PDB file of C-alpha atoms in Angstrom:
ATOM      1  CA  UNK A1058       8.411  -6.101 -18.913  1.00 47.00           C
ATOM      2  CA  UNK A1059       4.781  -4.893 -18.684  1.00 50.00           C
ATOM      3  CA  UNK A1060       3.830  -3.060 -15.519  1.00 44.00           C
ATOM      4  CA  UNK A1061       1.085  -5.560 -14.659  1.00 44.00           C
ATOM      5  CA  UNK A1062       3.519  -8.461 -14.832  1.00 47.00           C
ATOM      6  CA  UNK A1063       5.994  -6.614 -12.586  1.00 45.00           C
ATOM      7  CA  UNK A1064       3.272  -6.036 -10.032  1.00 46.00           C
ATOM      8  CA  UNK A1065       2.284  -9.706 -10.170  1.00 48.00           C
ATOM      9  CA  UNK A1066       5.863 -10.888  -9.563  1.00 43.00           C
ATOM     10  CA  UNK A1067       6.770  -8.354  -6.891  1.00 46.00           C
ATOM     11  CA  UNK A1068       3.501  -7.948  -5.037  1.00 47.00           C
ATOM     12  CA  UNK A1069       2.022 -11.437  -5.173  1.00 45.00           C
ATOM     13  CA  UNK A1070       3.064 -12.020  -1.605  1.00 49.00           C
ATOM     14  CA  UNK A1071       1.041  -9.082  -0.257  1.00 46.00           C
ATOM     15  CA  UNK A1072      -2.427 -10.169  -1.259  1.00 48.00           C
ATOM     16  CA  UNK A1073      -3.756  -8.994   2.052  1.00 46.00           C
ATOM     17  CA  UNK A1074      -7.250  -9.857   3.204  1.00 43.00           C
ATOM     18  CA  UNK A1075      -9.541  -6.843   3.332  1.00 44.00           C
ATOM     19  CA  UNK A1076     -11.192  -8.141   6.469  1.00 43.00           C
ATOM     20  CA  UNK A1077     -11.080  -4.973   8.508  1.00 46.00           C
ATOM     21  CA  UNK A1078      -8.837  -4.530  11.499  1.00 47.00           C
ATOM     22  CA  UNK A1079      -9.280  -7.988  13.016  1.00 45.00           C
ATOM     23  CA  UNK A1080      -6.492  -8.586  15.572  1.00 43.00           C
ATOM     24  CA  UNK A1081      -4.281 -11.483  14.542  1.00 41.00           C
ATOM     25  CA  UNK A1082      -3.730 -14.023  17.309  1.00 49.00           C
ATOM     26  CA  UNK A1083       0.034 -14.273  17.217  1.00 58.00           C
ATOM     27  CA  UNK A1084       2.865 -13.105  19.431  1.00 76.00           C
ATOM     28  CA  UNK A1085       3.355  -9.450  18.609  1.00 90.00           C
ATOM     29  CA  UNK A1086       6.261  -7.435  19.960  1.00 95.00           C
ATOM     30  CA  UNK A1087       4.795  -5.441  22.870  1.00 96.00           C
ATOM     31  CA  UNK A1088       7.010  -2.395  22.403  1.00 97.00           C
ATOM     32  CA  UNK A1089       6.175  -2.295  18.692  1.00 97.00           C
ATOM     33  CA  UNK A1090       2.459  -2.623  19.496  1.00 96.00           C
ATOM     34  CA  UNK A1091       2.629   0.290  21.914  1.00 97.00           C
ATOM     35  CA  UNK A1092       4.400   2.487  19.381  1.00 97.00           C
ATOM     36  CA  UNK A1093       1.933   1.606  16.623  1.00 98.00           C
ATOM     37  CA  UNK A1094      -0.952   2.828  18.802  1.00 97.00           C
ATOM     38  CA  UNK A1095       0.795   6.199  19.117  1.00 97.00           C
ATOM     39  CA  UNK A1096       1.502   6.332  15.376  1.00 98.00           C
ATOM     40  CA  UNK A1097      -2.130   5.535  14.496  1.00 98.00           C
ATOM     41  CA  UNK A1098      -3.311   8.494  16.557  1.00 97.00           C
ATOM     42  CA  UNK A1099      -0.911  10.745  14.670  1.00 96.00           C
ATOM     43  CA  UNK A1100      -2.098   9.324  11.336  1.00 97.00           C
ATOM     44  CA  UNK A1101      -5.744  10.175  12.035  1.00 96.00           C
ATOM     45  CA  UNK A1102      -6.911   7.457  14.503  1.00 97.00           C
ATOM     46  CA  UNK A1103      -8.045   3.935  13.713  1.00 97.00           C
ATOM     47  CA  UNK A1104     -11.637   4.711  14.694  1.00 97.00           C
ATOM     48  CA  UNK A1105     -11.862   7.509  12.144  1.00 97.00           C
ATOM     49  CA  UNK A1106     -10.194   5.343   9.480  1.00 98.00           C
ATOM     50  CA  UNK A1107     -12.851   2.671   9.970  1.00 97.00           C
ATOM     51  CA  UNK A1108     -15.532   5.349   9.573  1.00 97.00           C
ATOM     52  CA  UNK A1109     -14.364   6.526   6.124  1.00 98.00           C
ATOM     53  CA  UNK A1110     -17.287   6.767   3.702  1.00 98.00           C
ATOM     54  CA  UNK A1111     -15.138   8.049   0.843  1.00 97.00           C
ATOM     55  CA  UNK A1112     -11.417   8.114   0.174  1.00 98.00           C
ATOM     56  CA  UNK A1113     -10.738   9.062  -3.438  1.00 98.00           C
ATOM     57  CA  UNK A1114      -7.800  10.422  -5.401  1.00 98.00           C
ATOM     58  CA  UNK A1115      -6.009  10.453  -8.746  1.00 98.00           C
ATOM     59  CA  UNK A1116      -2.724   8.556  -8.842  1.00 98.00           C
ATOM     60  CA  UNK A1117      -0.182   9.139 -11.608  1.00 98.00           C
ATOM     61  CA  UNK A1118       2.563   6.519 -11.848  1.00 98.00           C
ATOM     62  CA  UNK A1119       5.769   6.418 -13.875  1.00 98.00           C
ATOM     63  CA  UNK A1120       7.936   3.288 -13.914  1.00 98.00           C
ATOM     64  CA  UNK A1121      11.637   3.598 -14.812  1.00 98.00           C
ATOM     65  CA  UNK A1122      14.301   1.256 -16.123  1.00 97.00           C
ATOM     66  CA  UNK A1123      17.798   1.269 -14.559  1.00 96.00           C
ATOM     67  CA  UNK A1124      19.004   3.660 -17.290  1.00 96.00           C
ATOM     68  CA  UNK A1125      16.331   6.202 -16.177  1.00 96.00           C
ATOM     69  CA  UNK A1126      14.165   5.810 -19.267  1.00 98.00           C
ATOM     70  CA  UNK A1127      10.424   5.523 -18.658  1.00 97.00           C
ATOM     71  CA  UNK A1128       9.184   1.943 -18.939  1.00 97.00           C
ATOM     72  CA  UNK A1129       5.500   2.614 -18.375  1.00 96.00           C
ATOM     73  CA  UNK A1130       3.090   5.279 -17.136  1.00 96.00           C
ATOM     74  CA  UNK A1131      -0.487   5.182 -15.934  1.00 96.00           C
ATOM     75  CA  UNK A1132      -3.214   7.344 -14.425  1.00 98.00           C
ATOM     76  CA  UNK A1133      -5.769   5.828 -12.066  1.00 98.00           C
ATOM     77  CA  UNK A1134      -8.733   7.056 -10.116  1.00 98.00           C
ATOM     78  CA  UNK A1135      -8.917   5.112  -6.866  1.00 98.00           C
ATOM     79  CA  UNK A1136     -11.829   5.102  -4.441  1.00 98.00           C
ATOM     80  CA  UNK A1137     -12.232   3.269  -1.130  1.00 98.00           C
ATOM     81  CA  UNK A1138     -14.962   3.093   1.503  1.00 98.00           C
ATOM     82  CA  UNK A1139     -14.642   1.440   4.893  1.00 97.00           C
ATOM     83  CA  UNK A1140     -18.181   2.254   6.037  1.00 97.00           C
ATOM     84  CA  UNK A1141     -20.907   0.994   6.036  1.00 96.00           C
ATOM     85  CA  UNK A1142     -19.180  -1.865   4.166  1.00 96.00           C
ATOM     86  CA  UNK A1143     -15.876  -2.230   2.372  1.00 97.00           C
ATOM     87  CA  UNK A1144     -15.914  -0.941  -1.210  1.00 98.00           C
ATOM     88  CA  UNK A1145     -12.970  -0.319  -3.547  1.00 98.00           C
ATOM     89  CA  UNK A1146     -12.696   0.841  -7.121  1.00 98.00           C
ATOM     90  CA  UNK A1147      -9.789   1.452  -9.505  1.00 98.00           C
ATOM     91  CA  UNK A1148     -10.444   3.048 -12.871  1.00 98.00           C
ATOM     92  CA  UNK A1149      -7.648   3.357 -15.455  1.00 97.00           C
ATOM     93  CA  UNK A1150      -8.125   6.796 -16.979  1.00 96.00           C
ATOM     94  CA  UNK A1151      -5.616   6.670 -19.849  1.00 90.00           C
ATOM     95  CA  UNK A1152      -6.136   3.076 -20.896  1.00 92.00           C
ATOM     96  CA  UNK A1153      -7.388   1.870 -24.298  1.00 92.00           C
ATOM     97  CA  UNK A1154      -9.169  -1.048 -22.602  1.00 94.00           C
ATOM     98  CA  UNK A1155     -10.898   1.293 -20.121  1.00 95.00           C
ATOM     99  CA  UNK A1156     -10.105  -1.148 -17.341  1.00 97.00           C
ATOM    100  CA  UNK A1157     -11.999  -0.964 -14.081  1.00 98.00           C
ATOM    101  CA  UNK A1158     -11.780  -3.069 -10.919  1.00 98.00           C
ATOM    102  CA  UNK A1159     -14.473  -3.100  -8.247  1.00 98.00           C
ATOM    103  CA  UNK A1160     -14.405  -4.887  -4.911  1.00 98.00           C
ATOM    104  CA  UNK A1161     -17.341  -5.148  -2.475  1.00 98.00           C
ATOM    105  CA  UNK A1162     -16.296  -6.843   0.751  1.00 96.00           C
ATOM    106  CA  UNK A1163     -14.388  -9.928  -0.526  1.00 94.00           C
ATOM    107  CA  UNK A1164     -15.890 -10.067  -4.038  1.00 96.00           C
ATOM    108  CA  UNK A1165     -13.817  -8.635  -6.902  1.00 97.00           C
ATOM    109  CA  UNK A1166     -15.101  -7.841 -10.395  1.00 97.00           C
ATOM    110  CA  UNK A1167     -13.001  -6.789 -13.391  1.00 98.00           C
ATOM    111  CA  UNK A1168     -14.192  -4.911 -16.490  1.00 98.00           C
ATOM    112  CA  UNK A1169     -12.714  -3.994 -19.873  1.00 97.00           C
ATOM    113  CA  UNK A1170     -14.595  -1.555 -22.112  1.00 96.00           C
ATOM    114  CA  UNK A1171     -17.642  -1.981 -19.882  1.00 96.00           C
ATOM    115  CA  UNK A1172     -17.679  -5.787 -20.201  1.00 97.00           C
ATOM    116  CA  UNK A1173     -17.117  -7.950 -17.150  1.00 97.00           C
ATOM    117  CA  UNK A1174     -14.126 -10.262 -17.597  1.00 97.00           C
ATOM    118  CA  UNK A1175     -14.382 -13.672 -15.959  1.00 94.00           C
ATOM    119  CA  UNK A1176     -11.067 -15.117 -17.170  1.00 94.00           C
ATOM    120  CA  UNK A1177      -9.469 -16.531 -14.010  1.00 95.00           C
ATOM    121  CA  UNK A1178      -5.951 -15.173 -14.643  1.00 96.00           C
ATOM    122  CA  UNK A1179      -7.171 -11.655 -15.463  1.00 95.00           C
ATOM    123  CA  UNK A1180      -9.418 -11.687 -12.424  1.00 96.00           C
ATOM    124  CA  UNK A1181      -6.575 -12.873 -10.183  1.00 96.00           C
ATOM    125  CA  UNK A1182      -4.360 -10.022 -11.419  1.00 96.00           C
ATOM    126  CA  UNK A1183      -7.152  -7.525 -10.827  1.00 97.00           C
ATOM    127  CA  UNK A1184      -7.691  -8.863  -7.304  1.00 96.00           C
ATOM    128  CA  UNK A1185      -4.010  -8.479  -6.458  1.00 95.00           C
ATOM    129  CA  UNK A1186      -3.916  -4.955  -7.898  1.00 96.00           C
ATOM    130  CA  UNK A1187      -6.888  -3.611  -5.970  1.00 97.00           C
ATOM    131  CA  UNK A1188      -6.025  -5.240  -2.657  1.00 94.00           C
ATOM    132  CA  UNK A1189      -2.405  -4.146  -2.907  1.00 94.00           C
ATOM    133  CA  UNK A1190      -3.500  -0.597  -3.746  1.00 97.00           C
ATOM    134  CA  UNK A1191      -5.716  -0.512  -0.672  1.00 97.00           C
ATOM    135  CA  UNK A1192      -3.017  -1.933   1.568  1.00 96.00           C
ATOM    136  CA  UNK A1193      -0.282   0.529   0.655  1.00 95.00           C
ATOM    137  CA  UNK A1194      -2.546   3.602   0.770  1.00 97.00           C
ATOM    138  CA  UNK A1195      -4.032   2.350   4.051  1.00 97.00           C
ATOM    139  CA  UNK A1196      -0.734   2.193   5.936  1.00 97.00           C
ATOM    140  CA  UNK A1197      -0.181   2.444   8.857  1.00 98.00           C
ATOM    141  CA  UNK A1198      -3.825   1.519   9.657  1.00 98.00           C
ATOM    142  CA  UNK A1199      -3.587  -1.754   7.715  1.00 96.00           C
ATOM    143  CA  UNK A1200      -0.987  -2.988  10.192  1.00 96.00           C
ATOM    144  CA  UNK A1201      -3.930  -3.706  12.500  1.00 95.00           C
ATOM    145  CA  UNK A1202      -5.443  -6.148  10.004  1.00 92.00           C
ATOM    146  CA  UNK A1203      -5.288  -9.906  10.109  1.00 85.00           C
ATOM    147  CA  UNK A1204      -1.961 -10.908   8.600  1.00 85.00           C
ATOM    148  CA  UNK A1205       0.745  -8.365   9.582  1.00 92.00           C
ATOM    149  CA  UNK A1206       2.820  -9.332  12.621  1.00 93.00           C
ATOM    150  CA  UNK A1207       4.831  -6.703  14.498  1.00 96.00           C
ATOM    151  CA  UNK A1208       8.261  -8.311  14.890  1.00 95.00           C
ATOM    152  CA  UNK A1209      10.263  -5.462  16.428  1.00 96.00           C
ATOM    153  CA  UNK A1210      10.859  -1.738  16.671  1.00 97.00           C
ATOM    154  CA  UNK A1211      14.292  -0.182  16.277  1.00 97.00           C
ATOM    155  CA  UNK A1212      16.167   2.948  15.259  1.00 96.00           C
ATOM    156  CA  UNK A1213      17.309   3.043  11.663  1.00 94.00           C
ATOM    157  CA  UNK A1214      19.212   5.517   9.522  1.00 91.00           C
ATOM    158  CA  UNK A1215      17.667   6.303   6.136  1.00 86.00           C
ATOM    159  CA  UNK A1216      19.547   7.213   2.967  1.00 80.00           C
ATOM    160  CA  UNK A1217      19.135  10.922   3.813  1.00 80.00           C
ATOM    161  CA  UNK A1218      20.873  10.249   7.175  1.00 86.00           C
ATOM    162  CA  UNK A1219      17.729  10.883   9.239  1.00 89.00           C
ATOM    163  CA  UNK A1220      17.119   8.528  12.173  1.00 95.00           C
ATOM    164  CA  UNK A1221      13.636   6.991  12.246  1.00 97.00           C
ATOM    165  CA  UNK A1222      11.577   4.516  14.238  1.00 97.00           C
ATOM    166  CA  UNK A1223      11.405   1.338  12.168  1.00 98.00           C
ATOM    167  CA  UNK A1224       8.637  -1.236  12.658  1.00 97.00           C
ATOM    168  CA  UNK A1225       9.609  -4.618  11.221  1.00 97.00           C
ATOM    169  CA  UNK A1226       6.593  -6.471   9.848  1.00 95.00           C
ATOM    170  CA  UNK A1227       6.212 -10.131   8.909  1.00 93.00           C
ATOM    171  CA  UNK A1228       3.096 -10.991   6.924  1.00 87.00           C
ATOM    172  CA  UNK A1229       1.195 -14.191   7.570  1.00 79.00           C
ATOM    173  CA  UNK A1230      -1.030 -16.160   5.210  1.00 71.00           C
ATOM    174  CA  UNK A1231      -4.567 -17.153   6.199  1.00 67.00           C
ATOM    175  CA  UNK A1232      -3.292 -20.515   7.477  1.00 69.00           C
ATOM    176  CA  UNK A1233      -0.730 -18.823   9.724  1.00 67.00           C
ATOM    177  CA  UNK A1234       2.394 -19.483   7.656  1.00 72.00           C
ATOM    178  CA  UNK A1235       4.965 -16.735   7.203  1.00 75.00           C
ATOM    179  CA  UNK A1236       5.111 -15.234   3.721  1.00 77.00           C
ATOM    180  CA  UNK A1237       8.430 -14.905   1.927  1.00 79.00           C
ATOM    181  CA  UNK A1238       8.771 -11.184   2.475  1.00 84.00           C
ATOM    182  CA  UNK A1239       9.636  -8.633   5.123  1.00 91.00           C
ATOM    183  CA  UNK A1240       8.576  -5.021   5.582  1.00 95.00           C
ATOM    184  CA  UNK A1241      10.037  -2.166   7.589  1.00 97.00           C
ATOM    185  CA  UNK A1242       7.671   0.782   8.068  1.00 98.00           C
ATOM    186  CA  UNK A1243       9.383   4.063   8.946  1.00 98.00           C
ATOM    187  CA  UNK A1244       8.123   6.808  11.263  1.00 98.00           C
ATOM    188  CA  UNK A1245       9.499  10.202  12.243  1.00 96.00           C
ATOM    189  CA  UNK A1246      10.987  10.226  15.726  1.00 96.00           C
ATOM    190  CA  UNK A1247       9.856  13.834  16.166  1.00 95.00           C
ATOM    191  CA  UNK A1248       6.219  13.623  14.998  1.00 96.00           C
ATOM    192  CA  UNK A1249       5.479   9.852  14.702  1.00 97.00           C
ATOM    193  CA  UNK A1250       4.283  10.477  11.108  1.00 97.00           C
ATOM    194  CA  UNK A1251       4.840   7.597   8.671  1.00 97.00           C
ATOM    195  CA  UNK A1252       7.650   8.468   6.253  1.00 96.00           C
ATOM    196  CA  UNK A1253       7.762   5.396   4.027  1.00 96.00           C
ATOM    197  CA  UNK A1254       8.605   1.705   4.034  1.00 97.00           C
ATOM    198  CA  UNK A1255      11.089  -0.876   2.823  1.00 96.00           C
ATOM    199  CA  UNK A1256      10.078  -4.242   1.330  1.00 96.00           C
ATOM    200  CA  UNK A1257      12.302  -7.289   0.917  1.00 94.00           C
ATOM    201  CA  UNK A1258      10.917  -9.827  -1.528  1.00 90.00           C
ATOM    202  CA  UNK A1259      12.230 -12.083  -4.280  1.00 89.00           C
ATOM    203  CA  UNK A1260      15.852 -11.420  -3.210  1.00 92.00           C
ATOM    204  CA  UNK A1261      15.675  -7.643  -3.645  1.00 94.00           C
ATOM    205  CA  UNK A1262      14.519  -4.514  -1.857  1.00 96.00           C
ATOM    206  CA  UNK A1263      12.083  -1.774  -2.737  1.00 96.00           C
ATOM    207  CA  UNK A1264      12.303   1.473  -0.799  1.00 94.00           C
ATOM    208  CA  UNK A1265       9.227   3.738  -0.917  1.00 96.00           C
ATOM    209  CA  UNK A1266       9.517   7.276   0.483  1.00 95.00           C
ATOM    210  CA  UNK A1267       6.944   9.998   1.022  1.00 96.00           C
ATOM    211  CA  UNK A1268       8.632  13.100  -0.400  1.00 96.00           C
ATOM    212  CA  UNK A1269       5.628  15.333   0.263  1.00 97.00           C
ATOM    213  CA  UNK A1270       2.483  14.865   2.341  1.00 97.00           C
ATOM    214  CA  UNK A1271      -0.614  16.807   3.317  1.00 97.00           C
ATOM    215  CA  UNK A1272      -3.296  16.571   6.000  1.00 97.00           C
ATOM    216  CA  UNK A1273      -6.905  16.132   4.876  1.00 97.00           C
ATOM    217  CA  UNK A1274      -9.717  15.837   7.403  1.00 96.00           C
ATOM    218  CA  UNK A1275      -7.183  14.847  10.043  1.00 96.00           C
ATOM    219  CA  UNK A1276      -5.473  12.141   7.933  1.00 97.00           C
ATOM    220  CA  UNK A1277      -1.882  12.325   6.715  1.00 96.00           C
ATOM    221  CA  UNK A1278      -1.813  11.580   2.990  1.00 97.00           C
ATOM    222  CA  UNK A1279       1.021  11.467   0.421  1.00 97.00           C
ATOM    223  CA  UNK A1280       1.266  13.924  -2.453  1.00 98.00           C
ATOM    224  CA  UNK A1281       4.597  12.746  -3.884  1.00 98.00           C
ATOM    225  CA  UNK A1282       6.155   9.318  -3.472  1.00 98.00           C
ATOM    226  CA  UNK A1283       9.106   7.562  -5.073  1.00 97.00           C
ATOM    227  CA  UNK A1284      10.251   3.972  -5.118  1.00 97.00           C
ATOM    228  CA  UNK A1285      13.939   3.045  -5.164  1.00 97.00           C
ATOM    229  CA  UNK A1286      15.031  -0.429  -6.261  1.00 97.00           C
ATOM    230  CA  UNK A1287      18.019  -2.111  -4.577  1.00 96.00           C
ATOM    231  CA  UNK A1288      19.646  -5.502  -4.882  1.00 95.00           C
ATOM    232  CA  UNK A1289      19.924  -8.127  -2.128  1.00 94.00           C
ATOM    233  CA  UNK A1290      22.864  -6.237  -0.571  1.00 93.00           C
ATOM    234  CA  UNK A1291      20.955  -2.925  -0.617  1.00 91.00           C
ATOM    235  CA  UNK A1292      23.255  -1.713  -3.382  1.00 92.00           C
ATOM    236  CA  UNK A1293      22.931  -0.556  -7.029  1.00 93.00           C
ATOM    237  CA  UNK A1294      20.057   1.739  -6.138  1.00 94.00           C
ATOM    238  CA  UNK A1295      18.021   3.374  -8.889  1.00 96.00           C
ATOM    239  CA  UNK A1296      14.707   5.171  -9.217  1.00 97.00           C
ATOM    240  CA  UNK A1297      12.093   2.519 -10.008  1.00 97.00           C
ATOM    241  CA  UNK A1298       8.938   4.618  -9.880  1.00 98.00           C
ATOM    242  CA  UNK A1299       7.440   7.923  -8.847  1.00 98.00           C
ATOM    243  CA  UNK A1300       3.858   8.642  -7.846  1.00 98.00           C
ATOM    244  CA  UNK A1301       1.826  11.852  -7.796  1.00 98.00           C
ATOM    245  CA  UNK A1302      -1.479  12.043  -5.891  1.00 98.00           C
ATOM    246  CA  UNK A1303      -4.100  14.722  -6.544  1.00 98.00           C
ATOM    247  CA  UNK A1304      -7.837  15.463  -6.200  1.00 98.00           C
ATOM    248  CA  UNK A1305      -7.757  13.877  -2.745  1.00 98.00           C
ATOM    249  CA  UNK A1306     -11.015  13.629  -0.806  1.00 98.00           C
ATOM    250  CA  UNK A1307     -11.560  11.970   2.567  1.00 98.00           C
ATOM    251  CA  UNK A1308     -14.969  11.869   4.231  1.00 97.00           C
ATOM    252  CA  UNK A1309     -16.211  10.016   7.305  1.00 97.00           C
ATOM    253  CA  UNK A1310     -19.629   9.010   8.626  1.00 93.00           C
ATOM    254  CA  UNK A1311     -19.541  11.830  11.187  1.00 79.00           C
ATOM    255  CA  UNK A1312     -19.802  14.432   8.416  1.00 71.00           C
TER     256      UNK A1312
END
């Protein structure tokens, strides 16, 4: 199954609005809210995140089948700006179509071989891809956006037997209805650093772990990530994807 189709099926529910850090008027768990404030300070602070004038990196992705053979691979250059306005760009570096997605505030444009594509389905896929990319690289800061609801905080044991703080997240649509998915975002109990997250959607789980991270300009950022696929009972686990991040740059308006 093509990578783009997999992303459409699995990530359709997380088309998160890029409206920046607008508190969502819904009953949030107070203990979870208090912990998130601590975690955001550890991650680099929300104020500094909002002041980013350039966040750019190269992302190499490999997708695997259950038998460990490679299904697909891609290399992307991703760039995001939160200040003075929201700007996002994904360029596919090893792609025959030379695909490129650009978003300025809420407007998304999609290009192939330098030509803007206006086909509604292609544009919808591009919009999901770029907004999803921004959401997952922007965690935990994106938990302050309109949409995510902090349901609870608890202790949880990961597959490596470490005990973490787990924030359960329910995402809401623009009209306030709950989306058919649940997230658990994991944080170290010793340092409050985000370690990864678990997603339940379409009757299965996806477990994303940060295997290696670095600190750039005060922000924690992944270098190596992997995604484990599990069934509805959290069984039959296999490596679904791995991600390598390089050429990372983070600049803010204070610089």
